[in-house]
CSV table of N, CA, C and O in Angstrom, one decimal:
chain,number,residue,atom,x,y,z
R,1,MET,N,36.7,21.7,-1.7
R,1,MET,CA,37.3,20.4,-1.7
R,1,MET,C,36.6,19.4,-0.7
R,1,MET,O,36.4,18.3,-1.1
R,2,LYS,N,36.2,19.9,0.4
R,2,LYS,CA,35.5,19.1,1.4
R,2,LYS,C,34.2,18.5,0.8
R,2,LYS,O,33.8,17.4,1.0
R,3,SER,N,33.5,19.4,0.0
R,3,SER,CA,32.2,19.0,-0.5
R,3,SER,C,32.4,17.9,-1.6
R,3,SER,O,31.6,17.0,-1.7
R,4,VAL,N,33.5,17.9,-2.3
R,4,VAL,CA,33.8,16.9,-3.3
R,4,VAL,C,34.1,15.6,-2.6
R,4,VAL,O,33.6,14.5,-3.0
R,5,VAL,N,34.8,15.6,-1.5
R,5,VAL,CA,35.1,14.3,-0.7
R,5,VAL,C,33.8,13.8,-0.1
R,5,VAL,O,33.5,12.6,-0.2
R,6,VAL,N,32.9,14.6,0.4
R,6,VAL,CA,31.6,14.2,0.9
R,6,VAL,C,30.8,13.6,-0.2
R,6,VAL,O,30.2,12.6,0.0
R,7,LEU,N,30.8,14.3,-1.3
R,7,LEU,CA,30.0,13.8,-2.4
R,7,LEU,C,30.5,12.4,-2.9
R,7,LEU,O,29.7,11.5,-3.2
R,8,LEU,N,31.8,12.2,-3.0
R,8,LEU,CA,32.3,10.9,-3.4
R,8,LEU,C,32.0,9.8,-2.3
R,8,LEU,O,31.7,8.7,-2.7
R,9,CYS,N,32.0,10.2,-1.1
R,9,CYS,CA,31.7,9.2,0.0
R,9,CYS,C,30.2,8.8,-0.1
R,9,CYS,O,29.9,7.6,-0.1
R,10,VAL,N,29.3,9.8,-0.4
R,10,VAL,CA,27.9,9.4,-0.5
R,10,VAL,C,27.7,8.6,-1.8
R,10,VAL,O,26.9,7.6,-1.7
R,11,PHE,N,28.4,8.9,-2.8
R,11,PHE,CA,28.2,8.1,-4.1
R,11,PHE,C,28.7,6.7,-3.8
R,11,PHE,O,28.1,5.7,-4.3
R,12,THR,N,29.8,6.5,-3.1
R,12,THR,CA,30.4,5.2,-2.9
R,12,THR,C,29.5,4.4,-2.0
R,12,THR,O,29.2,3.2,-2.3
R,13,VAL,N,28.9,4.9,-1.0
R,13,VAL,CA,27.9,4.2,-0.1
R,13,VAL,C,26.7,3.8,-0.9
R,13,VAL,O,26.2,2.7,-0.8
R,14,THR,N,26.2,4.7,-1.7
R,14,THR,CA,25.0,4.5,-2.6
R,14,THR,C,25.3,3.4,-3.6
R,14,THR,O,24.5,2.4,-3.7
R,15,LEU,N,26.4,3.4,-4.2
R,15,LEU,CA,26.8,2.4,-5.2
R,15,LEU,C,26.9,1.0,-4.5
R,15,LEU,O,26.4,0.0,-5.0
R,16,GLY,N,27.5,1.0,-3.3
R,16,GLY,CA,27.7,-0.3,-2.6
R,16,GLY,C,26.4,-0.8,-2.2
R,16,GLY,O,26.2,-2.1,-2.2
R,17,ALA,N,25.4,0.0,-1.8
R,17,ALA,CA,24.1,-0.5,-1.4
R,17,ALA,C,23.4,-1.1,-2.5
R,17,ALA,O,22.7,-2.1,-2.4
R,18,THR,N,23.5,-0.5,-3.7
R,18,THR,CA,22.7,-1.0,-4.9
R,18,THR,C,23.4,-2.3,-5.4
R,18,THR,O,22.7,-3.1,-6.0
R,19,LEU,N,24.7,-2.5,-5.2
R,19,LEU,CA,25.3,-3.7,-5.7
R,19,LEU,C,24.9,-4.9,-4.9
R,19,LEU,O,25.0,-6.0,-5.4
R,20,ASN,N,24.5,-4.8,-3.7
R,20,ASN,CA,24.1,-5.9,-2.8
R,20,ASN,C,22.7,-6.4,-3.2
R,20,ASN,O,22.4,-7.5,-2.8
R,21,GLU,N,21.9,-5.7,-3.8
R,21,GLU,CA,20.6,-6.1,-4.2
R,21,GLU,C,20.6,-6.9,-5.5
R,21,GLU,O,21.3,-6.5,-6.4
R,22,PRO,N,19.8,-8.0,-5.6
R,22,PRO,CA,19.8,-8.7,-6.8
R,22,PRO,C,19.2,-8.0,-8.0
R,22,PRO,O,18.2,-7.2,-7.8
R,23,TYR,N,19.7,-8.2,-9.1
R,23,TYR,CA,19.2,-7.6,-10.3
R,23,TYR,C,18.0,-8.5,-10.8
R,23,TYR,O,18.2,-9.7,-11.0
R,24,ILE,N,16.9,-7.9,-11.1
R,24,ILE,CA,15.7,-8.6,-11.5
R,24,ILE,C,15.3,-8.0,-12.9
R,24,ILE,O,14.8,-6.9,-12.9
R,25,PRO,N,15.5,-8.8,-14.0
R,25,PRO,CA,15.2,-8.2,-15.3
R,25,PRO,C,13.7,-8.1,-15.5
R,25,PRO,O,12.9,-8.8,-15.0
R,26,ILE,N,13.3,-7.2,-16.4
R,26,ILE,CA,12.0,-7.0,-16.9
R,26,ILE,C,11.8,-7.9,-18.1
R,26,ILE,O,12.6,-7.8,-19.0
R,27,ILE,N,10.8,-8.8,-18.0
R,27,ILE,CA,10.6,-9.7,-19.1
R,27,ILE,C,9.8,-9.1,-20.3
R,27,ILE,O,10.1,-9.2,-21.4
R,28,SER,N,8.8,-8.3,-19.9
R,28,SER,CA,8.0,-7.6,-20.9
R,28,SER,C,7.5,-6.3,-20.3
R,28,SER,O,7.3,-6.1,-19.1
R,29,GLN,N,7.3,-5.3,-21.3
R,29,GLN,CA,6.8,-4.0,-20.9
R,29,GLN,C,6.1,-3.4,-22.1
R,29,GLN,O,6.6,-3.5,-23.2
R,30,ASP,N,5.0,-2.8,-21.8
R,30,ASP,CA,4.2,-2.2,-22.9
R,30,ASP,C,3.5,-1.0,-22.3
R,30,ASP,O,2.9,-1.0,-21.3
R,31,THR,N,3.6,0.1,-23.1
R,31,THR,CA,3.0,1.4,-22.7
R,31,THR,C,2.4,2.0,-23.9
R,31,THR,O,3.1,2.1,-25.0
R,32,ASP,N,1.2,2.6,-23.8
R,32,ASP,CA,0.6,3.3,-24.8
R,32,ASP,C,-0.1,4.5,-24.2
R,32,ASP,O,-1.0,4.4,-23.4
R,33,VAL,N,0.2,5.7,-24.7
R,33,VAL,CA,-0.4,6.9,-24.3
R,33,VAL,C,-1.0,7.6,-25.5
R,33,VAL,O,-0.4,7.8,-26.5
R,34,SER,N,-2.3,7.9,-25.4
R,34,SER,CA,-3.1,8.4,-26.5
R,34,SER,C,-3.1,10.0,-26.4
R,34,SER,O,-2.9,10.5,-25.3
R,35,PHE,N,-3.5,10.6,-27.5
R,35,PHE,CA,-3.6,12.1,-27.5
R,35,PHE,C,-4.7,12.6,-26.6
R,35,PHE,O,-4.7,13.7,-26.1
R,36,ASP,N,-5.7,11.8,-26.3
R,36,ASP,CA,-6.8,12.2,-25.5
R,36,ASP,C,-6.5,12.1,-24.0
R,36,ASP,O,-7.3,12.4,-23.2
R,37,GLY,N,-5.3,11.6,-23.7
R,37,GLY,CA,-4.9,11.4,-22.3
R,37,GLY,C,-5.1,10.0,-21.7
R,37,GLY,O,-4.6,9.7,-20.6
R,38,SER,N,-5.8,9.2,-22.5
R,38,SER,CA,-6.0,7.8,-22.0
R,38,SER,C,-4.6,7.1,-22.1
R,38,SER,O,-3.8,7.4,-22.9
R,39,TYR,N,-4.5,6.0,-21.3
R,39,TYR,CA,-3.2,5.3,-21.4
R,39,TYR,C,-3.4,3.8,-21.0
R,39,TYR,O,-4.4,3.4,-20.4
R,40,ARG,N,-2.5,3.0,-21.4
R,40,ARG,CA,-2.4,1.6,-21.0
R,40,ARG,C,-0.9,1.3,-20.6
R,40,ARG,O,0.0,1.8,-21.3
R,41,SER,N,-0.7,0.6,-19.6
R,41,SER,CA,0.7,0.2,-19.2
R,41,SER,C,0.7,-1.1,-18.6
R,41,SER,O,-0.2,-1.5,-17.8
R,42,ALA,N,1.7,-1.9,-18.9
R,42,ALA,CA,1.8,-3.3,-18.3
R,42,ALA,C,3.3,-3.7,-18.3
R,42,ALA,O,4.1,-3.3,-19.2
R,43,PHE,N,3.7,-4.5,-17.3
R,43,PHE,CA,5.0,-5.0,-17.3
R,43,PHE,C,5.0,-6.3,-16.5
R,43,PHE,O,4.1,-6.6,-15.7
R,44,GLU,N,6.1,-7.1,-16.7
R,44,GLU,CA,6.3,-8.4,-16.0
R,44,GLU,C,7.7,-8.5,-15.7
R,44,GLU,O,8.6,-8.3,-16.6
R,45,THR,N,8.1,-8.9,-14.5
R,45,THR,CA,9.5,-9.1,-14.2
R,45,THR,C,9.8,-10.6,-14.0
R,45,THR,O,8.9,-11.5,-14.0
R,46,ALA,N,11.1,-10.9,-14.0
R,46,ALA,CA,11.5,-12.3,-14.0
R,46,ALA,C,11.2,-13.0,-12.7
R,46,ALA,O,11.1,-14.2,-12.6
R,47,ASN,N,10.9,-12.2,-11.6
R,47,ASN,CA,10.6,-12.9,-10.3
R,47,ASN,C,9.1,-13.0,-10.1
R,47,ASN,O,8.6,-13.2,-9.0
R,48,GLY,N,8.3,-12.8,-11.2
R,48,GLY,CA,6.9,-13.1,-11.2
R,48,GLY,C,6.0,-11.9,-10.9
R,48,GLY,O,4.7,-12.1,-10.7
R,49,ILE,N,6.5,-10.7,-10.8
R,49,ILE,CA,5.6,-9.6,-10.6
R,49,ILE,C,5.0,-9.2,-11.9
R,49,ILE,O,5.7,-9.1,-12.9
R,50,LYS,N,3.7,-9.0,-11.9
R,50,LYS,CA,2.9,-8.6,-13.0
R,50,LYS,C,2.1,-7.4,-12.7
R,50,LYS,O,1.5,-7.4,-11.6
R,51,SER,N,2.0,-6.4,-13.5
R,51,SER,CA,1.2,-5.2,-13.3
R,51,SER,C,0.6,-4.7,-14.6
R,51,SER,O,1.3,-4.7,-15.6
R,52,GLN,N,-0.6,-4.3,-14.6
R,52,GLN,CA,-1.2,-3.7,-15.8
R,52,GLN,C,-2.2,-2.6,-15.3
R,52,GLN,O,-2.8,-2.8,-14.2
R,53,GLU,N,-2.3,-1.6,-16.0
R,53,GLU,CA,-3.2,-0.4,-15.6
R,53,GLU,C,-3.6,0.3,-16.9
R,53,GLU,O,-2.9,0.4,-17.9
R,54,GLU,N,-4.8,0.8,-16.8
R,54,GLU,CA,-5.3,1.7,-17.9
R,54,GLU,C,-6.2,2.8,-17.3
R,54,GLU,O,-6.8,2.6,-16.2
R,55,GLY,N,-6.1,3.9,-17.9
R,55,GLY,CA,-6.8,5.1,-17.4
R,55,GLY,C,-7.3,6.0,-18.5
R,55,GLY,O,-6.8,6.0,-19.6
R,56,PHE,N,-8.4,6.7,-18.2
R,56,PHE,CA,-9.0,7.7,-19.1
R,56,PHE,C,-9.7,8.7,-18.4
R,56,PHE,O,-10.0,8.6,-17.2
R,57,LEU,N,-10.0,9.8,-19.0
R,57,LEU,CA,-10.7,10.9,-18.5
R,57,LEU,C,-12.2,10.8,-18.8
R,57,LEU,O,-12.6,10.7,-20.0
R,58,LYS,N,-13.0,10.7,-17.8
R,58,LYS,CA,-14.5,10.6,-17.9
R,58,LYS,C,-15.1,11.9,-18.1
R,58,LYS,O,-14.6,12.9,-17.4
R,59,ASN,N,-16.1,12.1,-18.9
R,59,ASN,CA,-16.8,13.3,-19.0
R,59,ASN,C,-15.9,14.5,-19.4
R,59,ASN,O,-16.0,15.6,-18.9
R,60,ALA,N,-15.0,14.2,-20.4
R,60,ALA,CA,-14.1,15.2,-20.9
R,60,ALA,C,-14.8,16.4,-21.4
R,60,ALA,O,-15.8,16.3,-22.1
R,61,GLY,N,-14.4,17.6,-21.0
R,61,GLY,CA,-15.0,18.9,-21.4
R,61,GLY,C,-16.0,19.4,-20.5
R,61,GLY,O,-16.3,20.6,-20.5
R,62,ASN,N,-16.6,18.6,-19.6
R,62,ASN,CA,-17.6,19.0,-18.7
R,62,ASN,C,-16.8,19.2,-17.3
R,62,ASN,O,-16.7,18.3,-16.6
R,63,LYS,N,-16.4,20.4,-17.1
R,63,LYS,CA,-15.5,20.7,-15.9
R,63,LYS,C,-16.2,20.3,-14.6
R,63,LYS,O,-15.5,19.9,-13.6
R,64,ASP,N,-17.5,20.3,-14.5
R,64,ASP,CA,-18.1,19.9,-13.2
R,64,ASP,C,-18.2,18.4,-13.0
R,64,ASP,O,-18.4,17.9,-11.9
R,65,ALA,N,-18.0,17.6,-14.1
R,65,ALA,CA,-18.2,16.2,-14.0
R,65,ALA,C,-16.9,15.4,-14.4
R,65,ALA,O,-16.9,14.2,-14.4
R,66,GLU,N,-15.9,16.1,-14.8
R,66,GLU,CA,-14.6,15.4,-15.3
R,66,GLU,C,-14.0,14.6,-14.1
R,66,GLU,O,-14.0,15.1,-13.0
R,67,ALA,N,-13.6,13.4,-14.4
R,67,ALA,CA,-12.9,12.6,-13.4
R,67,ALA,C,-12.0,11.6,-14.1
R,67,ALA,O,-12.4,11.0,-15.2
R,68,GLU,N,-10.9,11.3,-13.5
R,68,GLU,CA,-10.0,10.3,-14.0
R,68,GLU,C,-10.4,9.0,-13.6
R,68,GLU,O,-10.8,8.8,-12.4
R,69,GLU,N,-10.5,8.0,-14.4
R,69,GLU,CA,-10.9,6.6,-14.1
R,69,GLU,C,-9.7,5.7,-14.4
R,69,GLU,O,-9.2,5.7,-15.5
R,70,VAL,N,-9.3,5.0,-13.4
R,70,VAL,CA,-8.1,4.1,-13.6
R,70,VAL,C,-8.5,2.7,-13.1
R,70,VAL,O,-9.1,2.5,-12.0
R,71,HIS,N,-8.2,1.7,-13.9
R,71,HIS,CA,-8.4,0.3,-13.6
R,71,HIS,C,-7.0,-0.4,-13.7
R,71,HIS,O,-6.3,-0.2,-14.6
R,72,GLY,N,-6.8,-1.3,-12.7
R,72,GLY,CA,-5.5,-2.0,-12.8
R,72,GLY,C,-5.5,-3.3,-12.0
R,72,GLY,O,-6.4,-3.6,-11.3
R,73,ALA,N,-4.4,-4.0,-12.1
R,73,ALA,CA,-4.2,-5.3,-11.4
R,73,ALA,C,-2.7,-5.5,-11.2
R,73,ALA,O,-1.9,-5.1,-12.0
R,74,VAL,N,-2.4,-6.1,-10.0
R,74,VAL,CA,-1.0,-6.4,-9.7
R,74,VAL,C,-1.0,-7.8,-9.1
R,74,VAL,O,-1.9,-8.2,-8.3
R,75,SER,N,0.0,-8.6,-9.5
R,75,SER,CA,0.1,-9.9,-8.8
R,75,SER,C,1.6,-10.1,-8.5
R,75,SER,O,2.5,-9.7,-9.3
R,76,TYR,N,1.9,-10.8,-7.4
R,76,TYR,CA,3.2,-11.1,-7.0
R,76,TYR,C,3.2,-12.1,-5.9
R,76,TYR,O,2.1,-12.5,-5.4
R,77,THR,N,4.3,-12.6,-5.4
R,77,THR,CA,4.4,-13.6,-4.3
R,77,THR,C,4.9,-12.9,-3.1
R,77,THR,O,6.0,-12.2,-3.2
R,78,SER,N,4.2,-13.0,-2.0
R,78,SER,CA,4.7,-12.3,-0.8
R,78,SER,C,6.0,-12.9,-0.3
R,78,SER,O,6.3,-14.1,-0.6
R,79,PRO,N,6.7,-12.3,0.7
R,79,PRO,CA,7.9,-12.9,1.2
R,79,PRO,C,7.6,-14.2,2.0
R,79,PRO,O,8.5,-15.1,2.1
R,80,GLU,N,6.3,-14.4,2.4
R,80,GLU,CA,5.9,-15.7,3.0
R,80,GLU,C,5.6,-16.8,2.0
R,80,GLU,O,5.2,-17.9,2.4
R,81,GLY,N,5.6,-16.5,0.7
R,81,GLY,CA,5.3,-17.4,-0.3
R,81,GLY,C,3.9,-17.5,-0.7
R,81,GLY,O,3.4,-18.4,-1.4
R,82,ILE,N,3.1,-16.5,-0.3
R,82,ILE,CA,1.7,-16.5,-0.6
R,82,ILE,C,1.4,-15.7,-1.9
R,82,ILE,O,1.9,-14.5,-2.0
R,83,PRO,N,0.7,-16.2,-2.9
R,83,PRO,CA,0.4,-15.5,-4.1
R,83,PRO,C,-0.6,-14.4,-3.8
R,83,PRO,O,-1.6,-14.6,-3.2
R,84,ILE,N,-0.2,-13.2,-4.2
R,84,ILE,CA,-1.1,-12.0,-3.9
R,84,ILE,C,-1.6,-11.5,-5.3
R,84,ILE,O,-0.9,-11.3,-6.2
R,85,GLN,N,-2.9,-11.3,-5.4
R,85,GLN,CA,-3.6,-10.7,-6.5
R,85,GLN,C,-4.4,-9.6,-6.1
R,85,GLN,O,-5.3,-9.8,-5.3
R,86,LEU,N,-4.1,-8.4,-6.6
R,86,LEU,CA,-4.8,-7.2,-6.2
R,86,LEU,C,-5.4,-6.5,-7.5
R,86,LEU,O,-4.7,-6.3,-8.4
R,87,ALA,N,-6.7,-6.3,-7.5
R,87,ALA,CA,-7.3,-5.5,-8.6
R,87,ALA,C,-7.8,-4.2,-8.0
R,87,ALA,O,-8.2,-4.2,-6.8
R,88,TYR,N,-7.8,-3.2,-8.7
R,88,TYR,CA,-8.2,-1.9,-8.2
R,88,TYR,C,-8.9,-1.0,-9.2
R,88,TYR,O,-8.7,-1.1,-10.4
R,89,THR,N,-9.7,-0.1,-8.7
R,89,THR,CA,-10.3,1.0,-9.5
R,89,THR,C,-10.0,2.3,-8.7
R,89,THR,O,-10.2,2.3,-7.5
R,90,ALA,N,-9.7,3.3,-9.4
R,90,ALA,CA,-9.6,4.6,-8.7
R,90,ALA,C,-10.3,5.6,-9.6
R,90,ALA,O,-10.1,5.7,-10.8
R,91,ASN,N,-11.2,6.4,-9.0
R,91,ASN,CA,-12.0,7.3,-9.7
R,91,ASN,C,-12.5,8.4,-8.7
R,91,ASN,O,-12.0,8.6,-7.6
R,92,GLU,N,-13.6,9.1,-9.0
R,92,GLU,CA,-14.1,10.1,-8.2
R,92,GLU,C,-14.6,9.6,-6.8
R,92,GLU,O,-14.8,10.4,-5.9
R,93,ASN,N,-14.8,8.3,-6.7
R,93,ASN,CA,-15.2,7.7,-5.5
R,93,ASN,C,-14.0,7.2,-4.6
R,93,ASN,O,-14.2,6.5,-3.6
R,94,GLY,N,-12.8,7.5,-5.1
R,94,GLY,CA,-11.6,7.1,-4.3
R,94,GLY,C,-10.9,5.8,-4.9
R,94,GLY,O,-11.3,5.3,-5.9
R,95,PHE,N,-10.0,5.3,-4.1
R,95,PHE,CA,-9.3,4.1,-4.4
R,95,PHE,C,-10.0,2.9,-3.9
R,95,PHE,O,-10.3,2.9,-2.7
R,96,GLN,N,-10.3,1.9,-4.7
R,96,GLN,CA,-11.1,0.8,-4.3
R,96,GLN,C,-10.4,-0.5,-4.7
R,96,GLN,O,-10.5,-1.1,-5.8
R,97,PRO,N,-9.6,-1.0,-3.7
R,97,PRO,CA,-8.9,-2.3,-4.0
R,97,PRO,C,-9.7,-3.5,-3.7
R,97,PRO,O,-10.7,-3.5,-2.9
R,98,GLN,N,-9.4,-4.6,-4.4
R,98,GLN,CA,-10.1,-5.9,-4.2
R,98,GLN,C,-9.0,-7.0,-4.2
R,98,GLN,O,-8.2,-7.0,-5.1
R,99,GLY,N,-9.0,-7.8,-3.2
R,99,GLY,CA,-8.1,-8.9,-3.2
R,99,GLY,C,-8.4,-9.9,-2.0
R,99,GLY,O,-8.9,-9.4,-0.9
R,100,ALA,N,-8.2,-11.1,-2.1
R,100,ALA,CA,-8.5,-12.1,-1.1
R,100,ALA,C,-7.6,-11.9,0.2
R,100,ALA,O,-8.0,-12.3,1.3
R,101,HIS,N,-6.5,-11.2,0.0
R,101,HIS,CA,-5.6,-11.0,1.2
R,101,HIS,C,-6.0,-9.7,2.0
R,101,HIS,O,-5.5,-9.5,3.1
R,102,LEU,N,-6.9,-8.9,1.5
R,102,LEU,CA,-7.3,-7.7,2.2
R,102,LEU,C,-8.4,-8.0,3.3
R,102,LEU,O,-9.2,-8.9,3.2
R,103,PRO,N,-8.3,-7.3,4.4
R,103,PRO,CA,-9.3,-7.5,5.5
R,103,PRO,C,-10.7,-7.1,5.0
R,103,PRO,O,-10.8,-6.2,4.1
R,104,VAL,N,-11.7,-7.7,5.6
R,104,VAL,CA,-13.1,-7.4,5.2
R,104,VAL,C,-13.8,-6.9,6.4
R,104,VAL,O,-13.7,-7.5,7.5
R,105,ALA,N,-14.6,-5.9,6.3
R,105,ALA,CA,-15.3,-5.3,7.4
R,105,ALA,C,-16.5,-6.3,7.7
R,105,ALA,O,-17.0,-7.0,6.9
R,106,PRO,N,-16.9,-6.3,9.0
R,106,PRO,CA,-18.0,-7.1,9.4
R,106,PRO,C,-19.3,-6.7,8.6
R,106,PRO,O,-19.5,-5.5,8.4
R,107,ILE,N,-20.1,-7.7,8.3
R,107,ILE,CA,-21.3,-7.4,7.6
R,107,ILE,C,-22.3,-6.7,8.5
R,107,ILE,O,-23.0,-5.8,8.1
R,108,ASP,N,-22.5,-7.2,9.7
R,108,ASP,CA,-23.5,-6.6,10.6
R,108,ASP,C,-22.8,-5.5,11.4
R,108,ASP,O,-21.9,-5.7,12.3
R,109,THR,N,-23.1,-4.2,11.0
R,109,THR,CA,-22.4,-3.1,11.7
R,109,THR,C,-23.0,-2.8,13.1
R,109,THR,O,-22.4,-2.0,13.8
R,110,ASN,N,-24.1,-3.4,13.5
R,110,ASN,CA,-24.7,-3.2,14.8
R,110,ASN,C,-24.0,-4.1,15.8
R,110,ASN,O,-24.0,-3.8,17.0
R,111,THR,N,-23.3,-5.1,15.4
R,111,THR,CA,-22.6,-6.0,16.3
R,111,THR,C,-21.1,-5.9,16.1
R,111,THR,O,-20.6,-6.1,15.0
R,112,PRO,N,-20.4,-5.5,17.2
R,112,PRO,CA,-18.9,-5.4,17.0
R,112,PRO,C,-18.3,-6.7,16.8
R,112,PRO,O,-18.8,-7.8,17.2
R,113,PRO,N,-17.1,-6.7,16.2
R,113,PRO,CA,-16.4,-8.0,16.0
R,113,PRO,C,-16.0,-8.6,17.3
R,113,PRO,O,-15.8,-7.8,18.3
R,114,PRO,N,-15.7,-9.9,17.4
R,114,PRO,CA,-15.3,-10.5,18.6
R,114,PRO,C,-13.9,-10.0,19.1
R,114,PRO,O,-13.1,-9.7,18.2
R,115,ILE,N,-13.7,-9.9,20.4
R,115,ILE,CA,-12.4,-9.5,20.9
R,115,ILE,C,-11.5,-10.6,20.8
R,115,ILE,O,-11.8,-11.8,21.2
R,116,PRO,N,-10.3,-10.4,20.2
R,116,PRO,CA,-9.3,-11.5,20.1
R,116,PRO,C,-8.9,-12.1,21.5
R,116,PRO,O,-8.9,-11.3,22.5
R,117,PRO,N,-8.7,-13.4,21.6
R,117,PRO,CA,-8.4,-14.0,22.9
R,117,PRO,C,-7.3,-13.3,23.7
R,117,PRO,O,-7.4,-13.2,24.9
R,118,ALA,N,-6.2,-13.0,23.0
R,118,ALA,CA,-5.1,-12.4,23.8
R,118,ALA,C,-5.5,-11.1,24.4
R,118,ALA,O,-5.1,-10.7,25.5
R,119,ILE,N,-6.2,-10.3,23.7
R,119,ILE,CA,-6.7,-9.0,24.2
R,119,ILE,C,-7.7,-9.2,25.3
R,119,ILE,O,-7.6,-8.5,26.4
R,120,LEU,N,-8.6,-10.1,25.2
R,120,LEU,CA,-9.5,-10.4,26.2
R,120,LEU,C,-8.8,-10.9,27.5
R,120,LEU,O,-9.2,-10.4,28.6
R,121,ARG,N,-7.8,-11.7,27.4
R,121,ARG,CA,-7.0,-12.1,28.6
R,121,ARG,C,-6.4,-10.9,29.3
R,121,ARG,O,-6.3,-10.8,30.5
R,122,SER,N,-5.8,-10.0,28.5
R,122,SER,CA,-5.1,-8.9,29.1
R,122,SER,C,-6.1,-8.0,29.7
R,122,SER,O,-5.8,-7.4,30.8
R,123,LEU,N,-7.3,-7.8,29.2
R,123,LEU,CA,-8.3,-7.0,29.9
R,123,LEU,C,-8.8,-7.6,31.2
R,123,LEU,O,-9.0,-6.9,32.2
R,124,GLU,N,-8.9,-8.9,31.2
R,124,GLU,CA,-9.3,-9.6,32.4
R,124,GLU,C,-8.2,-9.5,33.5
R,124,GLU,O,-8.5,-9.3,34.7
R,125,TYR,N,-7.0,-9.5,33.1
R,125,TYR,CA,-5.8,-9.4,34.0
R,125,TYR,C,-5.8,-8.0,34.6
R,125,TYR,O,-5.7,-7.8,35.8
R,126,ILE,N,-6.0,-7.0,33.7
R,126,ILE,CA,-6.1,-5.6,34.2
R,126,ILE,C,-7.2,-5.4,35.2
R,126,ILE,O,-7.1,-4.7,36.2
R,127,ALA,N,-8.4,-6.0,34.9
R,127,ALA,CA,-9.5,-5.8,35.8
R,127,ALA,C,-9.3,-6.5,37.2
R,127,ALA,O,-9.7,-6.0,38.2
R,128,ALA,N,-8.5,-7.6,37.2
R,128,ALA,CA,-8.2,-8.4,38.4
R,128,ALA,C,-7.1,-7.8,39.2
R,128,ALA,O,-6.9,-8.0,40.4
R,129,HIS,N,-6.3,-7.0,38.6
R,129,HIS,CA,-5.1,-6.4,39.2
R,129,HIS,C,-5.0,-4.8,39.0
R,129,HIS,O,-4.2,-4.3,38.3
R,130,PRO,N,-6.0,-4.1,39.6
R,130,PRO,CA,-6.0,-2.7,39.4
R,130,PRO,C,-4.8,-2.0,40.1
R,130,PRO,O,-4.3,-2.5,41.1
R,131,GLU,N,-4.3,-1.0,39.5
R,131,GLU,CA,-3.2,-0.2,40.2
R,131,GLU,C,-3.8,0.6,41.3
R,131,GLU,O,-4.9,1.1,41.2
R,132,PRO,N,-3.0,0.7,42.4
R,132,PRO,CA,-3.5,1.5,43.5
R,132,PRO,C,-3.6,3.0,43.1
R,132,PRO,O,-2.7,3.5,42.4
R,133,GLN,N,-4.7,3.6,43.5
R,133,GLN,CA,-4.9,5.0,43.1
R,133,GLN,C,-4.3,5.9,44.2
R,133,GLN,O,-4.6,5.7,45.4
R,134,GLU,N,-3.5,6.9,43.8
R,134,GLU,CA,-3.0,7.8,44.8
R,134,GLU,C,-3.9,9.0,44.8
R,134,GLU,O,-4.4,9.4,43.7
R,135,PRO,N,-4.1,9.6,45.9
R,135,PRO,CA,-5.0,10.8,46.0
R,135,PRO,C,-4.3,12.0,45.2
R,135,PRO,O,-3.1,12.1,45.2
R,136,LEU,N,-5.1,12.8,44.6
R,136,LEU,CA,-4.6,13.9,43.8
R,136,LEU,C,-4.1,15.0,44.8
R,136,LEU,O,-4.7,15.2,45.9
R,137,ARG,N,-2.9,15.5,44.5
R,137,ARG,CA,-2.4,16.6,45.4
R,137,ARG,C,-2.7,17.9,44.7
R,137,ARG,O,-2.6,18.1,43.5
R,138,ARG,N,-3.0,18.8,45.6
R,138,ARG,CA,-3.2,20.2,45.1
R,138,ARG,C,-1.9,20.9,45.1
R,138,ARG,O,-1.0,20.8,45.9
R,139,LEU,N,-1.7,21.8,44.1
R,139,LEU,CA,-0.5,22.5,43.9
R,139,LEU,C,-0.6,23.8,44.7
R,139,LEU,O,-1.5,24.5,44.9
């Protein structure tokens, strides 16, 4: 009997949590899966989220060279109102995203990137105000 009451309480809390979130309908959805394992999938929601992806098996039948290849793209608006567009490829070389919002590594790997001003000020403060050192005590 106690387990039924606990189960009903969990169900009620879960239902209440989902009712507070807005319902966003799917405007379009398309999926195609082929017998060879390749696929295409795409959808668009009413709040502007768009996603499309396709994948296939490269070098099918050659166990030493088989690899799944996936290409896709996602677009949406961030909570700050910035349009985000992400394209990606995933294959034997890993996940490779591309998008203007992603950080870019420095071109010159021999020169480190500049230290941000706030961190530079904190390092200067630490250097000017060292903590007193206590001598080590032997146990």
